[in-house]
Each structure stands twice: as C-alpha cells, then as structure tokens.
mmCIF file of C-alpha atoms in Angstrom:
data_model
loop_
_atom_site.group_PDB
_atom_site.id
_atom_site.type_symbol
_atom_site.label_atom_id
_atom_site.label_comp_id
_atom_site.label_asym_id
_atom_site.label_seq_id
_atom_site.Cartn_x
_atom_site.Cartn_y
_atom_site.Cartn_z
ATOM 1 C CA UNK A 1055 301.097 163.139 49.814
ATOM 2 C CA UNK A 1056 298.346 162.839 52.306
ATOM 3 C CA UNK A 1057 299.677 161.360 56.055
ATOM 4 C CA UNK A 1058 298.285 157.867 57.105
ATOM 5 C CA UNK A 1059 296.274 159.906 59.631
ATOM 6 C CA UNK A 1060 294.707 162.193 56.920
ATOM 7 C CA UNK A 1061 293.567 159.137 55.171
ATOM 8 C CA UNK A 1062 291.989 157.700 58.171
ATOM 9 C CA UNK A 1063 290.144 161.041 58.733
ATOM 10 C CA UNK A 1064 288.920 161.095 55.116
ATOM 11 C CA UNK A 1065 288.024 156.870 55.320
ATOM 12 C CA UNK A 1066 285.699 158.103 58.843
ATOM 13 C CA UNK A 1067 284.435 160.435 57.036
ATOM 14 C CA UNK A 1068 283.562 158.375 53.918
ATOM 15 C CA UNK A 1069 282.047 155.632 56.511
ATOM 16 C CA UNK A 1070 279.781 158.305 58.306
ATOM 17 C CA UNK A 1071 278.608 159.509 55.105
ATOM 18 C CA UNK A 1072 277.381 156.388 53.308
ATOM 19 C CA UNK A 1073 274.670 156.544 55.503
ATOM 20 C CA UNK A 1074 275.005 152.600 56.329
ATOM 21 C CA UNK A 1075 275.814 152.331 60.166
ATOM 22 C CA UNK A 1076 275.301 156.121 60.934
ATOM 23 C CA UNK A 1077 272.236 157.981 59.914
ATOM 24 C CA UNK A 1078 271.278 161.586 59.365
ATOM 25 C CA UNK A 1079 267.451 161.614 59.813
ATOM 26 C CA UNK A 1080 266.956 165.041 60.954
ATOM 27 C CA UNK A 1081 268.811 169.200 61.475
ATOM 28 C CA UNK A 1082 268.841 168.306 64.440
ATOM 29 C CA UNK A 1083 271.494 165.286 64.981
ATOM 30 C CA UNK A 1084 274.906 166.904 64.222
ATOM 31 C CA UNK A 1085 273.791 169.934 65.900
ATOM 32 C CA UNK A 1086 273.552 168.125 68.965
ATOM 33 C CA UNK A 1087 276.865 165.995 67.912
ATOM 34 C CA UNK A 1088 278.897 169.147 67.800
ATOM 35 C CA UNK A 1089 277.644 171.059 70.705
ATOM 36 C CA UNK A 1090 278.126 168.410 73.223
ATOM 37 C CA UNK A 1091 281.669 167.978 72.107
ATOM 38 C CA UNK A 1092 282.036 171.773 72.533
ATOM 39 C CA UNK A 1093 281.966 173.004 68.825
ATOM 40 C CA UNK A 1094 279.134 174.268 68.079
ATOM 41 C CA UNK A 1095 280.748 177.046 66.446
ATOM 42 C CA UNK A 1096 281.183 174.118 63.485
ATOM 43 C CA UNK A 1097 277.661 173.492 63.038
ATOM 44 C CA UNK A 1098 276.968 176.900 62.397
ATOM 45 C CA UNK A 1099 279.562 177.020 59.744
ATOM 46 C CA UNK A 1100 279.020 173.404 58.090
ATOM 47 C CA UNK A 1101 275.504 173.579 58.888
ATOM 48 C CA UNK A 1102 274.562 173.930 55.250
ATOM 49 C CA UNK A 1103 275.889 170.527 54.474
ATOM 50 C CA UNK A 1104 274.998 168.892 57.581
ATOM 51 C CA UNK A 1105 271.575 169.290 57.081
ATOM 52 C CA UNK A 1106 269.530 166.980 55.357
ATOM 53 C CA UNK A 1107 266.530 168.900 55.513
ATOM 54 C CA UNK A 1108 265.243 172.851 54.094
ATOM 55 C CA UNK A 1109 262.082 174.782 55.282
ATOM 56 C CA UNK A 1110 260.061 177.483 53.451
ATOM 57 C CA UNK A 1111 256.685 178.450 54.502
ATOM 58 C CA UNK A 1112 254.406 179.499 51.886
ATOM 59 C CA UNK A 1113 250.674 181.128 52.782
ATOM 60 C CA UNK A 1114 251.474 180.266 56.580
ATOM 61 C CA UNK A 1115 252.177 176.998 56.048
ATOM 62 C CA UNK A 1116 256.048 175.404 56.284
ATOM 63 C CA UNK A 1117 257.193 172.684 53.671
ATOM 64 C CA UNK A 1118 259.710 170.531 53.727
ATOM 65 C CA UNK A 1119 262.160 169.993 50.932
ATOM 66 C CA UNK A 1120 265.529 167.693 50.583
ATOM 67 C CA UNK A 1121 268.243 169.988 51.206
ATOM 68 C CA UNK A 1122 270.345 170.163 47.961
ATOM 69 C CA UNK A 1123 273.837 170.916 49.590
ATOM 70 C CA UNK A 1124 273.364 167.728 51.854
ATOM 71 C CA UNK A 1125 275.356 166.579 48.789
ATOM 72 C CA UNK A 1126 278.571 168.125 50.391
ATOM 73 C CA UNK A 1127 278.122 165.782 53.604
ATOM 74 C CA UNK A 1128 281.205 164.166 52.942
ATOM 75 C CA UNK A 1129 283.265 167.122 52.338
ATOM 76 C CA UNK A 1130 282.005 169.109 55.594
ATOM 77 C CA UNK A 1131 282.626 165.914 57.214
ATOM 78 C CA UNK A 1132 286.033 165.666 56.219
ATOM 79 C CA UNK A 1133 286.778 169.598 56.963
ATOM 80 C CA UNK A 1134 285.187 169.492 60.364
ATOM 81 C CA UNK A 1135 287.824 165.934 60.985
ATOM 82 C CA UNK A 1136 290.801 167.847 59.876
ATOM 83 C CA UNK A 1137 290.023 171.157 61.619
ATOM 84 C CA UNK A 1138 289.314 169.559 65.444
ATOM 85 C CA UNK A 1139 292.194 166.752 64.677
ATOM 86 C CA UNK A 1140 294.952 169.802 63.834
ATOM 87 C CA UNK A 1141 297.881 167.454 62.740
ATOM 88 C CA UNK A 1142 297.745 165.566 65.991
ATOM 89 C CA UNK A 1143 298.001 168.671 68.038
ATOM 90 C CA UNK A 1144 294.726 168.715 69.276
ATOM 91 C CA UNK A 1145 293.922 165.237 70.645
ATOM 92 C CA UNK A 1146 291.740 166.037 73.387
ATOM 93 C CA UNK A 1147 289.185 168.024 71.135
ATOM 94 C CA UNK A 1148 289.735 165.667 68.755
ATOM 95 C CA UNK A 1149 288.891 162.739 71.172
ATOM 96 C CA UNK A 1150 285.728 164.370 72.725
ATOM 97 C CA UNK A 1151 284.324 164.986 69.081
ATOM 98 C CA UNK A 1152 284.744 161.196 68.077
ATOM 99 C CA UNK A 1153 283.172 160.554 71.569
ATOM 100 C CA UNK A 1154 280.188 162.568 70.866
ATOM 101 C CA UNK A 1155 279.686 160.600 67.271
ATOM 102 C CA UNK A 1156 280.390 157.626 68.755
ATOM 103 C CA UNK A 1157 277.748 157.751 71.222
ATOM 104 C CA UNK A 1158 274.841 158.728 68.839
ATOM 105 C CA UNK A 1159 275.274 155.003 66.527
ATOM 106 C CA UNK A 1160 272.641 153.103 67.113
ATOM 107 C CA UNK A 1161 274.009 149.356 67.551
ATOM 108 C CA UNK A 1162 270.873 148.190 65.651
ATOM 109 C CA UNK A 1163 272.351 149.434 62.213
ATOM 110 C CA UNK A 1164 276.020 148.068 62.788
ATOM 111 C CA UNK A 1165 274.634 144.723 63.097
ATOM 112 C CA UNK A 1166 274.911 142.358 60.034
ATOM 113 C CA UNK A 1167 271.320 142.210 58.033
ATOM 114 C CA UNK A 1168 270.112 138.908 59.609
ATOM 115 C CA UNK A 1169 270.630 139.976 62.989
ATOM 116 C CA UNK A 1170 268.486 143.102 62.428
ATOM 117 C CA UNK A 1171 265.406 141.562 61.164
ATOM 118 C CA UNK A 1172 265.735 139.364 63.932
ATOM 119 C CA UNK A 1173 265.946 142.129 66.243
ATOM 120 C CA UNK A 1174 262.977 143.654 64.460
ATOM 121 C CA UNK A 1175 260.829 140.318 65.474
ATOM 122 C CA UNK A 1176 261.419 140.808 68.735
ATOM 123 C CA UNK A 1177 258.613 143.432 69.672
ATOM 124 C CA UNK A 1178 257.846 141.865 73.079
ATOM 125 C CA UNK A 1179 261.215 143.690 74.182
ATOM 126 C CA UNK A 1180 260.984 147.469 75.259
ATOM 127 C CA UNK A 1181 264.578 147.562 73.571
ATOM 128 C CA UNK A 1182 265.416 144.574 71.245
ATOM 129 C CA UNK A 1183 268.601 144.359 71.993
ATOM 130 C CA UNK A 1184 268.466 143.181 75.570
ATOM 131 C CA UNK A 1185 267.629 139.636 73.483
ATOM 132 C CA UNK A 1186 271.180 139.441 72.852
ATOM 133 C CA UNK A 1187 272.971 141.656 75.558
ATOM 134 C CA UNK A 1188 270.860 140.926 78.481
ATOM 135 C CA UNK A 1189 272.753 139.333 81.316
ATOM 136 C CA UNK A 1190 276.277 139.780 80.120
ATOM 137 C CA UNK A 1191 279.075 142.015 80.326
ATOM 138 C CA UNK A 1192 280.099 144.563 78.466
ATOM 139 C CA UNK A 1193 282.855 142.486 77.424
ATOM 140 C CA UNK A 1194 281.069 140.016 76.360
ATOM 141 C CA UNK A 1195 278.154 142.322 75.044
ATOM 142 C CA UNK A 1196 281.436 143.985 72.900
ATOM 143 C CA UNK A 1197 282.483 140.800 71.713
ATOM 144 C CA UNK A 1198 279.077 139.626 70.367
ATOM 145 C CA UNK A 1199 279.620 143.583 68.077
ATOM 146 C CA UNK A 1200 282.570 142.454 67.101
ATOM 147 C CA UNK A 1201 281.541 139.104 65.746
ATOM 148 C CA UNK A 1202 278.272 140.761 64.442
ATOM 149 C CA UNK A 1203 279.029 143.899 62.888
ATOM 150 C CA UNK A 1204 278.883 144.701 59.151
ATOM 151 C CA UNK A 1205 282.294 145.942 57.513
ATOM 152 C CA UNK A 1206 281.521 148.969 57.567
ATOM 153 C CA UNK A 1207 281.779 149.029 61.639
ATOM 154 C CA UNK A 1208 285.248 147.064 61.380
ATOM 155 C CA UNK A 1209 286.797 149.679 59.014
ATOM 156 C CA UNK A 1210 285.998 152.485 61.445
ATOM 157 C CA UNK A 1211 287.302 150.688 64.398
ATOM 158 C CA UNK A 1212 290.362 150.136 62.476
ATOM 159 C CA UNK A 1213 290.670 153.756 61.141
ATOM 160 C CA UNK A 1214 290.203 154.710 65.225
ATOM 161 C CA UNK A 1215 292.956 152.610 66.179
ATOM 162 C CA UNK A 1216 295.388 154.386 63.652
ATOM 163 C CA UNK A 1217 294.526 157.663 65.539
ATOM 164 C CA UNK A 1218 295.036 155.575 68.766
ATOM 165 C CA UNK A 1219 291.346 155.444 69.769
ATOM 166 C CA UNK A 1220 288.460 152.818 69.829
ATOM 167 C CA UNK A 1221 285.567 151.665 70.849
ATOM 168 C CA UNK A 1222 283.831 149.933 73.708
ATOM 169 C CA UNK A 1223 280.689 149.452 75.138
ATOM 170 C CA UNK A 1224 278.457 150.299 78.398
ATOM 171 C CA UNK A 1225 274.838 149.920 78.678
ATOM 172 C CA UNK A 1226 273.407 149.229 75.248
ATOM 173 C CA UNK A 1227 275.745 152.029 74.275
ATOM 174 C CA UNK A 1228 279.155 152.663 71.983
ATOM 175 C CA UNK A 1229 281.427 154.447 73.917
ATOM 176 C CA UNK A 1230 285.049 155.933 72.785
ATOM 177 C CA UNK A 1231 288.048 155.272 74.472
ATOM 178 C CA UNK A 1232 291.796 155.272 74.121
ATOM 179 C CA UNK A 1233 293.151 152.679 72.255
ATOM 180 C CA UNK A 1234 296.852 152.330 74.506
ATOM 181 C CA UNK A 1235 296.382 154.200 77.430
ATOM 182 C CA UNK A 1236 299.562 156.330 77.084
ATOM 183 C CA UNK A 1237 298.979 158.463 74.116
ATOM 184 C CA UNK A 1238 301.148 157.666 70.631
ATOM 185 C CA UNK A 1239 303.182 161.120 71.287
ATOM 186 C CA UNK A 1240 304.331 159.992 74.270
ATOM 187 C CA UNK A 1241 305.424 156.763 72.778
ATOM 188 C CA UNK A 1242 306.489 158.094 69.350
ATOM 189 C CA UNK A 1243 304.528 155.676 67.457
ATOM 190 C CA UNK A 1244 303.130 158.587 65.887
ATOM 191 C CA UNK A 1245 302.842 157.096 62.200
ATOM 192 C CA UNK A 1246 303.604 160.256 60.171
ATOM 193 C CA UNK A 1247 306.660 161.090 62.896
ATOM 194 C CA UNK A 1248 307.492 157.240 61.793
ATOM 195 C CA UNK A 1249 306.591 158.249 58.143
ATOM 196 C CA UNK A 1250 308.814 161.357 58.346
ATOM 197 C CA UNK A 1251 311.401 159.614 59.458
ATOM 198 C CA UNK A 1252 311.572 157.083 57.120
ATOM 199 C CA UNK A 1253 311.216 158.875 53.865
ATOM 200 C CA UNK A 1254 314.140 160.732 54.334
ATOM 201 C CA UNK A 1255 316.620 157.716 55.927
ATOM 202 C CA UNK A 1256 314.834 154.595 54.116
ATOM 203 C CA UNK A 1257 312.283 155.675 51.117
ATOM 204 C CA UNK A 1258 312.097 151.696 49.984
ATOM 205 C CA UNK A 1259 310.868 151.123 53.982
ATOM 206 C CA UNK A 1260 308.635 154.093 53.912
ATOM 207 C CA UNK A 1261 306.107 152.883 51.077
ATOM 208 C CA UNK A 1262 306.132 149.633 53.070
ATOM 209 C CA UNK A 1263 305.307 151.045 56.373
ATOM 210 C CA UNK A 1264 302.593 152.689 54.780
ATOM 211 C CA UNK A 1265 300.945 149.484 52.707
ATOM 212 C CA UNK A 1266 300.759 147.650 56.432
ATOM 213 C CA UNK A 1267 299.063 150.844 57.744
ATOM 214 C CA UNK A 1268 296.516 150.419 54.899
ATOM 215 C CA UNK A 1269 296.196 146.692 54.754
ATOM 216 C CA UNK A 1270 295.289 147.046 58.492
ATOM 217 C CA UNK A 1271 292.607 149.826 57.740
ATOM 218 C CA UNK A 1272 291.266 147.209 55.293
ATOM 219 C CA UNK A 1273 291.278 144.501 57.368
ATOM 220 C CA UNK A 1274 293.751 142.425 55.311
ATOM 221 C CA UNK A 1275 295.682 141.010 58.695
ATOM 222 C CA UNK A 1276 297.963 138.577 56.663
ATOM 223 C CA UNK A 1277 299.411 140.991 53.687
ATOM 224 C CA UNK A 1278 299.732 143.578 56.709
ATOM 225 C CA UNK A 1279 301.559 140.668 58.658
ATOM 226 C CA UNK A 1280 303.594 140.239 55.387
ATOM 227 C CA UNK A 1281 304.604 143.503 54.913
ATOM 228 C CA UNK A 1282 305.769 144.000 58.195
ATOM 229 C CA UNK A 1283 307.947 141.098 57.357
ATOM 230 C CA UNK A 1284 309.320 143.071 54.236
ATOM 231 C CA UNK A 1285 309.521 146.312 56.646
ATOM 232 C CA UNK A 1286 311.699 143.862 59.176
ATOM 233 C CA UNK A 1287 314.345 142.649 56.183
ATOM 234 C CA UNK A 1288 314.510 146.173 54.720
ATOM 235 C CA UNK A 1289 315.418 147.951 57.482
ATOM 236 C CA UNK A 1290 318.858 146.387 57.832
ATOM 237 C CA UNK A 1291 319.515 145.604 54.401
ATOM 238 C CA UNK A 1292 317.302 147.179 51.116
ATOM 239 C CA UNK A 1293 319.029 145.883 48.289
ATOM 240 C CA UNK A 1294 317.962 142.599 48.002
ATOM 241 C CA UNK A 1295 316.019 140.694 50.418
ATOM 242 C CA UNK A 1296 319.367 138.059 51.347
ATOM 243 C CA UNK A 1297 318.830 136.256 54.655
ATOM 244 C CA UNK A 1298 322.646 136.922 55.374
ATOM 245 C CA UNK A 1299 323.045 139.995 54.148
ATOM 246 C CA UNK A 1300 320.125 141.395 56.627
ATOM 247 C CA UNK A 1301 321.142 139.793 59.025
ATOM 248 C CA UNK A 1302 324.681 141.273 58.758
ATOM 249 C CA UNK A 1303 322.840 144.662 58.896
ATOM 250 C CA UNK A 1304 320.905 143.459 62.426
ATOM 251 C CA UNK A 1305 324.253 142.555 63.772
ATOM 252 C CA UNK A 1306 325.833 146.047 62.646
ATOM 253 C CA UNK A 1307 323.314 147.646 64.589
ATOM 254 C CA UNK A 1308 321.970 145.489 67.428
ATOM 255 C CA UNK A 1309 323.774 146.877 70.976
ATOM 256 C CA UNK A 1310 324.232 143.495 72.617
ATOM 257 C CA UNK A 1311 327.571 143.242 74.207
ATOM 258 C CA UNK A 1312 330.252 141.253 72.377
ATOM 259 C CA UNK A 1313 328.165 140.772 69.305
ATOM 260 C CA UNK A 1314 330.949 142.335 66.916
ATOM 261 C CA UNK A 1315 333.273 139.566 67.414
ATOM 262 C CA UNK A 1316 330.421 137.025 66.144
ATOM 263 C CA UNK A 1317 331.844 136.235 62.317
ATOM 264 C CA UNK A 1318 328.791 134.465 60.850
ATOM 265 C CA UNK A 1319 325.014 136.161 62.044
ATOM 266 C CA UNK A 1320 323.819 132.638 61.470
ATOM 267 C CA UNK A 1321 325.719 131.233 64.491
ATOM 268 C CA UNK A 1322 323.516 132.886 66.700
ATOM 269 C CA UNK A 1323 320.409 132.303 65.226
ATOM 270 C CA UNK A 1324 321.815 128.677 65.624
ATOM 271 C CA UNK A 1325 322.915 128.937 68.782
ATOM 272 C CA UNK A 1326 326.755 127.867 68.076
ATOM 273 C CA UNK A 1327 328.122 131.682 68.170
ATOM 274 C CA UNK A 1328 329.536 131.156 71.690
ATOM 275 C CA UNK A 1329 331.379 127.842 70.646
ATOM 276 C CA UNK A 1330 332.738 129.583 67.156
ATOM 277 C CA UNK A 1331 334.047 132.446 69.740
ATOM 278 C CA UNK A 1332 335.939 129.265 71.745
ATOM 279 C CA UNK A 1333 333.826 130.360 74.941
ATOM 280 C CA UNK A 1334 333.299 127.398 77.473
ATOM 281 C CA UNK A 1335 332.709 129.071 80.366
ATOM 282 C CA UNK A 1336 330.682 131.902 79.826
ATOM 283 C CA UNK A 1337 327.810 132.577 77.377
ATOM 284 C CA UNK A 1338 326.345 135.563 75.558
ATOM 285 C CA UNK A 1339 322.516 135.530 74.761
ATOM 286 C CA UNK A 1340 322.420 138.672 72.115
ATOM 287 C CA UNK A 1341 319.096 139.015 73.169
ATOM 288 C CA UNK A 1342 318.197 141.654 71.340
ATOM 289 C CA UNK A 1343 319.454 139.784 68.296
ATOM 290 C CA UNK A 1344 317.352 137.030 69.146
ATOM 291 C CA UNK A 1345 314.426 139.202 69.950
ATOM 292 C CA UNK A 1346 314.134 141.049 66.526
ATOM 293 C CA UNK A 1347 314.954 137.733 64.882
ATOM 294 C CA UNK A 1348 311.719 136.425 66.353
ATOM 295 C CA UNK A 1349 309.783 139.147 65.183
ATOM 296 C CA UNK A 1350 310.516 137.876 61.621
ATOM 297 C CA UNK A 1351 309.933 134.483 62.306
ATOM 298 C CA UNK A 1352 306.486 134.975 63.432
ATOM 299 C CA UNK A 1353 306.268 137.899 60.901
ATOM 300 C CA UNK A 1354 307.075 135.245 58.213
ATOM 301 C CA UNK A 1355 305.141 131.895 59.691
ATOM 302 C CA UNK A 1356 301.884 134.367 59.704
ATOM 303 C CA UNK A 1357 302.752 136.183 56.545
ATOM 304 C CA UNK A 1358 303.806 134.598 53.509
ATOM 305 C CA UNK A 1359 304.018 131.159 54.875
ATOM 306 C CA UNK A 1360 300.584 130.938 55.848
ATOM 307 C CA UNK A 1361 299.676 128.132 53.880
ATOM 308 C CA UNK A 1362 302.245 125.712 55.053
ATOM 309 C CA UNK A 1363 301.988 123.968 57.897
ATOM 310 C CA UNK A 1364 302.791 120.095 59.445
ATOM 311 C CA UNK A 1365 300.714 116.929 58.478
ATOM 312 C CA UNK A 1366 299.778 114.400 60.828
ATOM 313 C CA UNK A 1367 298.232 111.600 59.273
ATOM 314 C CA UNK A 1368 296.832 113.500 55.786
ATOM 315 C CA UNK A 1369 295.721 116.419 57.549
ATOM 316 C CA UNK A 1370 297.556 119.856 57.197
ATOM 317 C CA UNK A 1371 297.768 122.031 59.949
ATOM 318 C CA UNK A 1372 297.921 125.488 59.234
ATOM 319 C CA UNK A 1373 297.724 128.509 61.491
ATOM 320 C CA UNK A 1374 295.372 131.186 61.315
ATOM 321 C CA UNK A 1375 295.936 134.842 61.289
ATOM 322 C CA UNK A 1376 294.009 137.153 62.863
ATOM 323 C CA UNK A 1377 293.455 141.051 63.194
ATOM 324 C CA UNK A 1378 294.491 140.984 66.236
ATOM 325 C CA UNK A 1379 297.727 138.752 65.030
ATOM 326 C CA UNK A 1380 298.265 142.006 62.968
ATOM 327 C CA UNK A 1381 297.947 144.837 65.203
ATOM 328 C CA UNK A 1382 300.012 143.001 67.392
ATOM 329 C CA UNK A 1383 302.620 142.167 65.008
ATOM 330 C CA UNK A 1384 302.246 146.120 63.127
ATOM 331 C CA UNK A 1385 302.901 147.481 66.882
ATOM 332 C CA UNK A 1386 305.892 145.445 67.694
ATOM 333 C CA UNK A 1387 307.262 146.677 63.948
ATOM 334 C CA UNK A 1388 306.884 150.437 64.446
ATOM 335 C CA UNK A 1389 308.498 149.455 68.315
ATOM 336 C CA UNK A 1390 311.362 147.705 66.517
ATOM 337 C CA UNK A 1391 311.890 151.637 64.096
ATOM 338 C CA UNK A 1392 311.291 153.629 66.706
ATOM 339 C CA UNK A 1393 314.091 151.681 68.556
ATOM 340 C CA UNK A 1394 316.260 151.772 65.270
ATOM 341 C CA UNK A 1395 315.054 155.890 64.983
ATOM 342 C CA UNK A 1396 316.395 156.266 68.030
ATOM 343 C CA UNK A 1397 319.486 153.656 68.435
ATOM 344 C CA UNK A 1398 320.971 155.682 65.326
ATOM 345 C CA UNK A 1399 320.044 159.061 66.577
ATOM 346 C CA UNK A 1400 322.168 158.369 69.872
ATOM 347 C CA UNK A 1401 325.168 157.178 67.977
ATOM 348 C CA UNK A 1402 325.146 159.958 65.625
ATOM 349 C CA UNK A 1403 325.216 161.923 68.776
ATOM 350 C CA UNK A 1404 328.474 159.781 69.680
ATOM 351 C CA UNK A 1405 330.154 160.592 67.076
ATOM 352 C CA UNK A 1406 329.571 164.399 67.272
ATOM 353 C CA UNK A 1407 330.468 164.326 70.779
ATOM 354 C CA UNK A 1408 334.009 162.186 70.577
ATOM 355 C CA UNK A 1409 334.654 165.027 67.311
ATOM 356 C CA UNK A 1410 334.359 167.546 69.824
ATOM 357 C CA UNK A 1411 336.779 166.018 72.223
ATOM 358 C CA UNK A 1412 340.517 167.865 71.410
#
C-alpha cells in the first residue's frame, strides 16, 4: 500500500498536470523549473514528457507539432516527485524543487473564474493584480488567495502541508515555505513513521489515521474532525466504542500520579475523584487525563455533533468547523500517538530493565 506521503506526491502531481492553475505553454518552463532547483539532470531525462512541444524543419524551414509523449506529463511528474522526495530522506532537495514550482504559478489562474475576468478588465493596470493587492500586506494579500482560490489551489496547499510545507506570499508572488518550522522528523509526526507504527500495534487505528489524512487532503474538515474522534476512542479501547470502557484504557495508560487508585474514570471527568478517594486536604488534577479528555470533547462537539447546538429564543446555534479547526485538531491527534508511541515504548523498556535486575 502506497504511504500517505506517496499519495500526496501523486495528488501534486495530478493537480500540476490538469493544466488548471499551472500551465505548460512552452520547452522551455520545466527546464527552467528544474535547473534552478538544481536538477537539471531530470529534465534531460523526463524531457520527453515535459515537453509540450516537437520541432522538425523541412526545406529550411522548422514546424511545430504537439508533442505526442506530452501524454506522459503526469507520469514524469510523478517520477521526478518520488525521485527528489526519496522517502523523506531528502527534504532539502525536495523543498527547493517545490520552491522552484511554486514560484512559476501565476496567481491570475488560481483565482476563482469571476475574479479573473475581472482582472482581465482591468487593462489600465501594468499588472492587474495590484487592483486587489495594492496597499496591503502579504498577509493580507495571502488571505484574499485563500478566500479566492479555485479548489484546485486548496488541494495542493493541503497535499503541501502533509509533507510539512506551504505556501505564502511576497510581492505578487507564491513563495514556499515550511509549514512548522521544526521539521516533522524532528518531531516524529512523520505520518508513515505514525502509519508504521500503528499497523503493527493497532490495525483498526491505522485505517483511521489514514481516512483523517485524506479527508484533510480533500478538504472535508468535519469527517477529518470526526475521525480523529474515532482515532481518540480507539486508541485506548478498539472493541467497541464504550465511553467507560475507553476511558478505563486512558486511565491504564495516562502517567498522572495517583491515578490508579481512582475506581470509576468518570469521577474525574466529573470532578468528584478526589472526594471518592476521601481526600480533603489535598487534590490531584490528572491533568493529563483531563487534557486528552478535552481533545475528545472538542473532537466530538466539531465532529459528529456538529449539528446540535443551544436555542435561544427559536434560533439554533451551531458551531462551525473549519480547516483550520481540522489541522489543528489532526495535529493535536498524531501529538496525543506519538505520546502513546512513545509512553509504551519507555515502559516496555521498564520492564526489560527490572527483568534484568538479579
């Protein structure tokens, strides 16, 4: 099976290809692409179906012909992606390449359809879009993209973020840059190291983890918000999604001091567990308890209880989820494994450590 990271490679490739918000109007363009990002080795081996163009002269003249292997754009695309990206191993490459494709969009065709022929109305500018950018930011001149972009443009940024990268903007230019600014080996919130990990400890939570990856690609923010909710319950308990039974399993597992003695999880989700433990004087938060227990209370009010929400005087107010509601929520999920990955890893050290001891 293909990692999350493969797919994302194949998905920019698919993107670039359609020809929608990234065009391929001469030989020239992915020649230049490839040598400023230091492979131009790659052209000259993909050039064949990077090319959209063939020349022939014929009695000292040179025509111009469609080239017929431009079919394969997609594929080379894909090839060249994989080769540079090298599992992960080769994220500076990797980074400069998706700088150097970034940089040659044209904002004019990631804008939505009525914003273009606008644009195009506009001849009095030298460049149209100063009619929208000029005078602001390049916050705010990112946040008009973002609100303005076809869907195209979305899926890519969302693919990007995957491979912890994205996009900004500078000067009536896309630019790349990092989407965390520590890198996701450093923080092992590598997804297929996640992935890996999860297949062979909790398969059920695996094909999970990976429907929130997608539903994020898609831009689906409340069925990923939902099934980071499922991820949350099925990490401590996959037989049957039982409030008390999970629960149980965060308790098992959670490090906060004195927790063992609680008999009931619910007690501290209620707040009672220091009066069921007879303790006036002193008080236990279990805040990591409390913390991951949050996480699946906003998980859930985002999720699958989108809908509901309180009335005041016939009107229902419901919240609204966001992308942003979902990357945040997917990031503090694969936080919440890696701290299980690595909770489990130390006790399992523990244990060989204490069967040493003689």
């Amino acid at each position: 099976m293909d990692t999350i990271e493969q797919i994302s490679l194949s998905r920019i490739a698919t993107i670039i290809s359609n020809h929608t918000i990234f065009k391929t109007p001469n030989n020239s363009k992915w020649e230049r692409i490839l040598s400023n990002a230091g492979q131009s080795q790659l052209f000259n081996e993909y050039s064949y179906g990077l090319t959209p163009d063939t020349f022939r002269e014929y009695q000292g003249r040179e025509f111009t012909n469609p080239n017929p292997r431009f079919s394969e754009y997609y594929s080379v695309l894909k090839a060249i992606l994989k080769e540079v990206y090298k599992n992960g191993t080769n994220s500076e490459a990797f980074a400069q390449l998706m700088g150097s494709i970034v940089e040659e969009v044209d904002i004019n065709y990631i804008l939505n359809d009525n914003l273009q022929d606008t644009l195009d109305r506009k001849t009095r500018y030298n460049n149209p879009l100063e009619y929208i950018f000029g005078g602001k930011d390049n916050d705010q001149c990112l946040d008009i993209i973002q609100k303005e972009a076809k869907n195209e443009y979305h899926e890519l940024v969302n693919n990007l973020h995957i491979l912890n990268l994205d996009i900004g903007y500078s000067h009536y230019k896309l630019v790349l840059k990092a989407f965390t600014d520590q890198g996701a080996i450093e923080l092992n919130r590598n997804p297929s190291l996640l992935m890996d990990w999860l297949e062979r400890k909790h398969s059920a939570v695996a094909a999970s983890y990976k429907e929130a990856l997608e539903n994020y690609i898609k831009g689906f923010p409340i069925s990923c918000i939902s099934t980071c909710r499922n991820i949350i319950v099925g990490i401590f308990d996959e037989s049957k999604e039982d409030e008390t039974k999970w629960l149980k399993g965060l308790q098992r597992l959670s490090t906060d001091t004195y927790i063992e003695k609680v008999d009931n999880p619910r007690q501290i989700v209620q707040g009672s567990a220091n009066k069921q433990l007879g303790l006036t004087n002193v008080k236990f938060n279990f805040s990591r308890f409390q913390t991951i227990y949050q996480l699946y209370s906003l998980s859930s009010d985002l999720g699958p209880h989108i809908n509901e929400g309180p009335m005041i005087k016939d009107i229902q107010y419901r919240e609204n989820a966001t992308m942003s509601d979902a990357l945040w929520i997917l990031r503090m999920t694969e936080d919440l494994l890696i701290w299980i990955k690595e909770t489990q890893r130390e006790k399992d050290n523990q244990i060989t450590a204490d069967d040493l001891v003689f």
